[in-house]
Amino acid sequence: MTAQTDTPGSVTAVYQVTGMSCGHCEGSVSSEISGLPGVSSVKAVASSGEVTVVSAAPLDDEAVRAAVDEAGFELVGRA
């Protein structure tokens, strides 16, 4: 479960989040994670529970966990 490098200077990581059930849930999680330093894009998919994050450098998993918690959901780990 390592991060994948997409383009020079960016890192993509996929996280598993429980509790998302709708578009509003996806938006809440995306909004909180987008606020982390270095994040350039977030795509949350409620049906799979996967959240794909593209950032300038690898993110601290605890920072991502805190953002997901703030949105009201639970980060299970990396997908």
mmCIF file of N, CA and C in Angstrom, residues 12-49:
data_model
loop_
_atom_site.group_PDB
_atom_site.id
_atom_site.type_symbol
_atom_site.label_atom_id
_atom_site.label_comp_id
_atom_site.label_asym_id
_atom_site.label_seq_id
_atom_site.Cartn_x
_atom_site.Cartn_y
_atom_site.Cartn_z
ATOM 1 N N THR A 12 -0.231 10.442 -5.501
ATOM 2 C CA THR A 12 -1.622 10.040 -5.372
ATOM 3 C C THR A 12 -1.719 8.942 -4.325
ATOM 4 N N ALA A 13 -2.640 9.119 -3.388
ATOM 5 C CA ALA A 13 -2.898 8.106 -2.369
ATOM 6 C C ALA A 13 -4.393 7.834 -2.330
ATOM 7 N N VAL A 14 -4.756 6.580 -2.095
ATOM 8 C CA VAL A 14 -6.165 6.202 -2.008
ATOM 9 C C VAL A 14 -6.437 5.704 -0.600
ATOM 10 N N TYR A 15 -7.446 6.286 0.034
ATOM 11 C CA TYR A 15 -7.815 5.950 1.402
ATOM 12 C C TYR A 15 -9.182 5.290 1.423
ATOM 13 N N GLN A 16 -9.405 4.464 2.421
ATOM 14 C CA GLN A 16 -10.712 3.830 2.626
ATOM 15 C C GLN A 16 -11.402 4.541 3.786
ATOM 16 N N VAL A 17 -12.613 5.045 3.537
ATOM 17 C CA VAL A 17 -13.374 5.790 4.537
ATOM 18 C C VAL A 17 -14.731 5.118 4.715
ATOM 19 N N THR A 18 -15.149 4.901 5.961
ATOM 20 C CA THR A 18 -16.452 4.296 6.212
ATOM 21 C C THR A 18 -17.467 5.370 6.591
ATOM 22 N N GLY A 19 -18.735 5.087 6.259
ATOM 23 C CA GLY A 19 -19.833 5.947 6.662
ATOM 24 C C GLY A 19 -20.379 6.857 5.588
ATOM 25 N N MET A 20 -19.676 6.997 4.463
ATOM 26 C CA MET A 20 -20.186 7.861 3.396
ATOM 27 C C MET A 20 -21.324 7.144 2.676
ATOM 28 N N SER A 21 -22.442 7.865 2.450
ATOM 29 C CA SER A 21 -23.578 7.229 1.785
ATOM 30 C C SER A 21 -24.198 8.077 0.672
ATOM 31 N N CYS A 22 -23.704 9.302 0.485
ATOM 32 C CA CYS A 22 -24.328 10.175 -0.507
ATOM 33 C C CYS A 22 -23.345 11.237 -0.993
ATOM 34 N N GLY A 23 -23.815 12.036 -1.925
ATOM 35 C CA GLY A 23 -22.998 13.111 -2.466
ATOM 36 C C GLY A 23 -22.605 14.147 -1.428
ATOM 37 N N HIS A 24 -23.499 14.410 -0.481
ATOM 38 C CA HIS A 24 -23.177 15.357 0.586
ATOM 39 C C HIS A 24 -22.013 14.834 1.420
ATOM 40 N N CYS A 25 -22.022 13.532 1.688
ATOM 41 C CA CYS A 25 -20.924 12.902 2.443
ATOM 42 C C CYS A 25 -19.608 13.059 1.684
ATOM 43 N N GLU A 26 -19.662 12.792 0.372
ATOM 44 C CA GLU A 26 -18.471 12.936 -0.457
ATOM 45 C C GLU A 26 -17.931 14.367 -0.394
ATOM 46 N N GLY A 27 -18.834 15.326 -0.466
ATOM 47 C CA GLY A 27 -18.440 16.730 -0.418
ATOM 48 C C GLY A 27 -17.821 17.121 0.905
ATOM 49 N N SER A 28 -18.376 16.607 1.995
ATOM 50 C CA SER A 28 -17.843 16.922 3.323
ATOM 51 C C SER A 28 -16.421 16.404 3.485
ATOM 52 N N VAL A 29 -16.213 15.151 3.086
ATOM 53 C CA VAL A 29 -14.883 14.556 3.192
ATOM 54 C C VAL A 29 -13.905 15.285 2.268
ATOM 55 N N SER A 30 -14.327 15.536 1.037
ATOM 56 C CA SER A 30 -13.460 16.220 0.074
ATOM 57 C C SER A 30 -13.072 17.609 0.568
ATOM 58 N N SER A 31 -14.029 18.323 1.115
ATOM 59 C CA SER A 31 -13.782 19.675 1.605
ATOM 60 C C SER A 31 -12.749 19.687 2.733
ATOM 61 N N GLU A 32 -12.900 18.790 3.685
ATOM 62 C CA GLU A 32 -11.964 18.746 4.819
ATOM 63 C C GLU A 32 -10.554 18.362 4.371
ATOM 64 N N ILE A 33 -10.446 17.346 3.520
ATOM 65 C CA ILE A 33 -9.116 16.918 3.068
ATOM 66 C C ILE A 33 -8.476 17.970 2.170
ATOM 67 N N SER A 34 -9.288 18.663 1.381
ATOM 68 C CA SER A 34 -8.771 19.717 0.496
ATOM 69 C C SER A 34 -8.086 20.831 1.279
ATOM 70 N N GLY A 35 -8.458 20.985 2.535
ATOM 71 C CA GLY A 35 -7.867 22.018 3.373
ATOM 72 C C GLY A 35 -6.478 21.690 3.879
ATOM 73 N N LEU A 36 -6.019 20.466 3.665
ATOM 74 C CA LEU A 36 -4.676 20.097 4.115
ATOM 75 C C LEU A 36 -3.630 20.723 3.197
ATOM 76 N N PRO A 37 -2.507 21.160 3.757
ATOM 77 C CA PRO A 37 -1.453 21.779 2.941
ATOM 78 C C PRO A 37 -0.934 20.828 1.861
ATOM 79 N N GLY A 38 -0.821 21.340 0.642
ATOM 80 C CA GLY A 38 -0.252 20.576 -0.456
ATOM 81 C C GLY A 38 -1.236 19.772 -1.270
ATOM 82 N N VAL A 39 -2.488 19.682 -0.821
ATOM 83 C CA VAL A 39 -3.489 18.889 -1.540
ATOM 84 C C VAL A 39 -3.963 19.654 -2.769
ATOM 85 N N SER A 40 -3.905 18.989 -3.941
ATOM 86 C CA SER A 40 -4.342 19.648 -5.168
ATOM 87 C C SER A 40 -5.685 19.125 -5.672
ATOM 88 N N SER A 41 -6.045 17.871 -5.318
ATOM 89 C CA SER A 41 -7.369 17.379 -5.682
ATOM 90 C C SER A 41 -7.777 16.226 -4.782
ATOM 91 N N VAL A 42 -9.106 16.107 -4.614
ATOM 92 C CA VAL A 42 -9.683 15.033 -3.806
ATOM 93 C C VAL A 42 -10.909 14.516 -4.541
ATOM 94 N N LYS A 43 -11.027 13.193 -4.645
ATOM 95 C CA LYS A 43 -12.226 12.589 -5.234
ATOM 96 C C LYS A 43 -12.708 11.518 -4.270
ATOM 97 N N ALA A 44 -13.869 11.749 -3.666
ATOM 98 C CA ALA A 44 -14.477 10.787 -2.750
ATOM 99 C C ALA A 44 -15.619 10.079 -3.460
ATOM 100 N N VAL A 45 -15.712 8.758 -3.279
ATOM 101 C CA VAL A 45 -16.767 7.959 -3.897
ATOM 102 C C VAL A 45 -17.492 7.195 -2.788
ATOM 103 N N ALA A 46 -18.713 7.615 -2.500
ATOM 104 C CA ALA A 46 -19.464 7.027 -1.388
ATOM 105 C C ALA A 46 -19.716 5.537 -1.589
ATOM 106 N N SER A 47 -20.027 5.115 -2.818
ATOM 107 C CA SER A 47 -20.384 3.717 -3.061
ATOM 108 C C SER A 47 -19.255 2.746 -2.746
ATOM 109 N N SER A 48 -18.012 3.175 -2.944
ATOM 110 C CA SER A 48 -16.868 2.300 -2.665
ATOM 111 C C SER A 48 -16.163 2.667 -1.362
ATOM 112 N N GLY A 49 -16.418 3.888 -0.878
ATOM 113 C CA GLY A 49 -15.729 4.359 0.320
ATOM 114 C C GLY A 49 -14.311 4.810 0.044
#
